[in-house]
Amino acid sequence: MALKTRKIKERRRLKSDGNAREQPLQTVTQQKLPTLLQTTTTANRKPSTRNQPKTTSSLATDADIVKWNIAITNHMRNGQCDSALCLFNSMPRRSSISWNAMISGYLSNNKFYLARQLFEKMPTRDLVSWNVMISGCVRYRNLRAARLLFDQMPERDVVSWNAMLSGYAQNGYVKEAKEIFDEMPCKNSISWNGMLAAYVQNGRIEDARRLFESKADWELISWNCMMGGYVKRNRLVDARGIFDRMPERDEVSWNTMITGYAQNGELLEAQRLFEESPVRDVFTWTAMVSGYVQNGMLDEARRVFDGMPEKNSVSWNAIIAGYLFEAMPCQNVSSWNTMITGYAQNGDIAQASNFFDRMPQRDSISWAAIIAGYAQSGYGEEALRLFVEMKRDGERLNRSTFTSTLSTCAEIAALELGKQVHGRVVKAGLESGCYVGNALLVMYCKCGSIDDAYIVFEGIEEKEVVSWNTMIAGYARHGFGKEALMLFESMKKTSILPDDVTMVGVLSACSHTGLVDKGTEYFYSMTRDYGITANSKHYTCMIDLLGRAGRLDDAQNLMKNMPFEPDAATWGALLGASRIHGNTELGEKAAKMIFEMEPDNSGMYVLLSNLYAASGRWGDVGRMRLRMRDRGVKKVPGYSWVEVQNKIHTFTVGDSVHPERDRIYTFLEELDLKMKKEGYVSSTKLVLHDVEEEEKVHMLKYHSEKLAVAFGILAIPAGRPIRVIKNLRVCEDCHNAMKHISKIVGRLIILRDSHRFHHFNGGQCSCGDYW
């Protein structure tokens, strides 16, 4: 009777807990559970309870659950997600902490989809569960999902509200952030600081001021934020008012104010604060050195520099540049231009911009130098803004300005602006010259307008080898191999001899279109006909050509017979071919060589992971992730962009910050239904997660290139091509989807990825699915 009573009590306890045994989330490689627990719970071991009475052998005590939870957390902290899941699946009973530990662990290991999947399967969720998942959505910039969860929450605390506020603020949605802030039933310091930072970081300085003045007990970080906002906008009087009212100050406070005065030429006030500062670090000293240098007070700059207890590269660069500038016998426009060019070429665009802003007068070379500097430093949009400003300033445009601007348009695929620059080139009478003509060629080729590129090519009066090479390489990258070879044959009839760059373009054209015999013929004729010795790039093209065609043995033999050791690019071509044809053994060999040469090459890790995933070797996929983590290698995030009305719109996977996001997602859902009727099936074999098929389909649906194409279709008038650029290689699923979309909407879609162009039209691609 006593035994029966105990069993009834145990059943009731299980029912009231609400966390009975669950089915395993997914299959993982089973490990010895005692070993997994032992590695993380030895320090927490309790005195033996061997002689104490047991209830039921299948049940876990609260103390046992704590041990399991600690073990799960520790495995997650070490990146061992599969081990943590193995423990989780084997738990006889779970608490909400167990579920939350798994969800948090997945999020901290960049496995958002697995975290979301587990969250959806929770039998009961507590407030922590909801907050963790919302914070995860915010972290991954999926504000749409975060808001849906937020609206579904049965209860909220200040953490929930702050998570949403932070998400909107960090992504520039100030209006939405303010709505959240106003609706909060209870605010803490994080809420107030977050709203203030949202205003300051998004240029809403007056809104920030009003908010700041509405409250007295601000934290130090908020005082610094408000003061920094004023300094950034050169409102030094307002900034100093904040500084003087601060109840306490730290190094950031002093450095911000000193830098503001120094950069604006108020050196006496900067020096006074510098001397009053209770603590000076290298940034404080460097701010004074730079301030004196920028205002021509070199003796003072040297005095401060010599007194520095510690110097960094910025300090040295500032003082050296100052002496060079002062040593010039005549500080005319040319000397100012020299300083701008010097700083820009060394990557210090901030100093280059400072000199440009302080110039007593500028010429076209000044503008060309600063535009080129911004372009080379990766600030393409700022470079183009300066070009527009230069036109408004009435400055005469020269060849250098045109070339720099066209190069910038090419890099960010700003075709519409590039065409406007082309119009200015024609008006200036520079279109037929090689210097600007070649820049136009590159711009049109890289922006996906190969027909316009050929028109420019035909208009160049005296073509040089660079002109021919650019056009041949352009055709090759667009997948028009036959056109590239026809152009090469035309080149051979002129007096211009092909060089090694020409032959790289020719072999690349053969590789992109599968012309194995033609490519082999050209490769072996290089030395005989043109005296060109094959280098590593030519061999890489040939190995890529043979590998893509499935002739892996021939590719390996050619590599063995190279007159030099293969480099990472050559092995990369072999790895790429191994992935296409599913040769895991050869792929592993190639990857091993690449990792020895370039251990931080994230692209090769992804290629090998794709090969493992396609073979169902999920354990190896996991090991690749661990290897990347241990080496500190970060996977390059994928993003795509499209130009609409002279504005670049950028998208990431699952993007939820674009103003037209709801419209885009609705349109994509409609397209997905239409594509499935046309026979479209998601290519899930290369999804690098061992999850259910339905989840894989969901992961593929919102890739960045699909979002960009959908927005382009909605925003670009009918009859005009949709041109989208992606920083990584397009995936197989997106390539297949684009063919269907082009047919359904009746639009030409031109997609440029990191390797080549794809022209989708009427359900077909220019690559002929050979990529």
mmCIF file with all atom_site columns, C-alpha atoms in Angstrom, residues 356 362-371 383-402 405 424:
data_model
loop_
_atom_site.group_PDB
_atom_site.id
_atom_site.type_symbol
_atom_site.label_atom_id
_atom_site.label_alt_id
_atom_site.label_comp_id
_atom_site.label_asym_id
_atom_site.label_entity_id
_atom_site.label_seq_id
_atom_site.pdbx_PDB_ins_code
_atom_site.Cartn_x
_atom_site.Cartn_y
_atom_site.Cartn_z
_atom_site.occupancy
_atom_site.B_iso_or_equiv
_atom_site.pdbx_formal_charge
_atom_site.auth_seq_id
_atom_site.auth_comp_id
_atom_site.auth_asym_id
_atom_site.auth_atom_id
_atom_site.pdbx_PDB_model_num
ATOM 1  C CA . PHE A 1 356 ? 40.315 68.984 -47.483 1.00 0.00 ? 356 PHE A CA 1
ATOM 2  C CA . ARG A 1 362 ? 40.520 73.927 -53.946 1.00 0.00 ? 362 ARG A CA 1
ATOM 3  C CA . ASP A 1 363 ? 41.029 72.830 -57.513 1.00 0.00 ? 363 ASP A CA 1
ATOM 4  C CA . SER A 1 364 ? 39.863 69.821 -59.494 1.00 0.00 ? 364 SER A CA 1
ATOM 5  C CA . ILE A 1 365 ? 42.841 67.807 -58.255 1.00 0.00 ? 365 ILE A CA 1
ATOM 6  C CA . SER A 1 366 ? 41.767 68.411 -54.643 1.00 0.00 ? 366 SER A CA 1
ATOM 7  C CA . TRP A 1 367 ? 38.337 67.038 -55.376 1.00 0.00 ? 367 TRP A CA 1
ATOM 8  C CA . ALA A 1 368 ? 39.735 64.095 -57.331 1.00 0.00 ? 368 ALA A CA 1
ATOM 9  C CA . ALA A 1 369 ? 42.109 63.231 -54.469 1.00 0.00 ? 369 ALA A CA 1
ATOM 10 C CA . ILE A 1 370 ? 39.449 63.212 -51.768 1.00 0.00 ? 370 ILE A CA 1
ATOM 11 C CA . ILE A 1 371 ? 36.927 61.363 -53.955 1.00 0.00 ? 371 ILE A CA 1
ATOM 12 C CA . ALA A 1 383 ? 32.685 59.459 -52.626 1.00 0.00 ? 383 ALA A CA 1
ATOM 13 C CA . LEU A 1 384 ? 29.655 59.797 -54.855 1.00 0.00 ? 384 LEU A CA 1
ATOM 14 C CA . ARG A 1 385 ? 28.137 62.437 -52.557 1.00 0.00 ? 385 ARG A CA 1
ATOM 15 C CA . LEU A 1 386 ? 31.338 64.486 -52.924 1.00 0.00 ? 386 LEU A CA 1
ATOM 16 C CA . PHE A 1 387 ? 31.173 64.124 -56.696 1.00 0.00 ? 387 PHE A CA 1
ATOM 17 C CA . VAL A 1 388 ? 27.653 65.579 -56.676 1.00 0.00 ? 388 VAL A CA 1
ATOM 18 C CA . GLU A 1 389 ? 28.828 68.373 -54.355 1.00 0.00 ? 389 GLU A CA 1
ATOM 19 C CA . MET A 1 390 ? 31.740 69.083 -56.684 1.00 0.00 ? 390 MET A CA 1
ATOM 20 C CA . LYS A 1 391 ? 29.344 69.554 -59.600 1.00 0.00 ? 391 LYS A CA 1
ATOM 21 C CA . ARG A 1 392 ? 27.222 71.940 -57.529 1.00 0.00 ? 392 ARG A CA 1
ATOM 22 C CA . ASP A 1 393 ? 30.367 73.850 -56.549 1.00 0.00 ? 393 ASP A CA 1
ATOM 23 C CA . GLY A 1 394 ? 30.952 74.521 -60.232 1.00 0.00 ? 394 GLY A CA 1
ATOM 24 C CA . GLU A 1 395 ? 34.421 72.967 -60.209 1.00 0.00 ? 395 GLU A CA 1
ATOM 25 C CA . ARG A 1 396 ? 35.714 71.783 -63.564 1.00 0.00 ? 396 ARG A CA 1
ATOM 26 C CA . LEU A 1 397 ? 35.813 67.996 -63.744 1.00 0.00 ? 397 LEU A CA 1
ATOM 27 C CA . ASN A 1 398 ? 39.057 66.443 -64.958 1.00 0.00 ? 398 ASN A CA 1
ATOM 28 C CA . ARG A 1 399 ? 40.032 62.954 -66.083 1.00 0.00 ? 399 ARG A CA 1
ATOM 29 C CA . SER A 1 400 ? 41.113 61.882 -62.596 1.00 0.00 ? 400 SER A CA 1
ATOM 30 C CA . THR A 1 401 ? 37.801 62.907 -61.083 1.00 0.00 ? 401 THR A CA 1
ATOM 31 C CA . PHE A 1 402 ? 35.851 61.072 -63.755 1.00 0.00 ? 402 PHE A CA 1
ATOM 32 C CA . THR A 1 405 ? 33.977 58.398 -59.656 1.00 0.00 ? 405 THR A CA 1
ATOM 33 C CA . ARG A 1 424 ? 29.322 64.525 -68.230 1.00 0.00 ? 424 ARG A CA 1
#
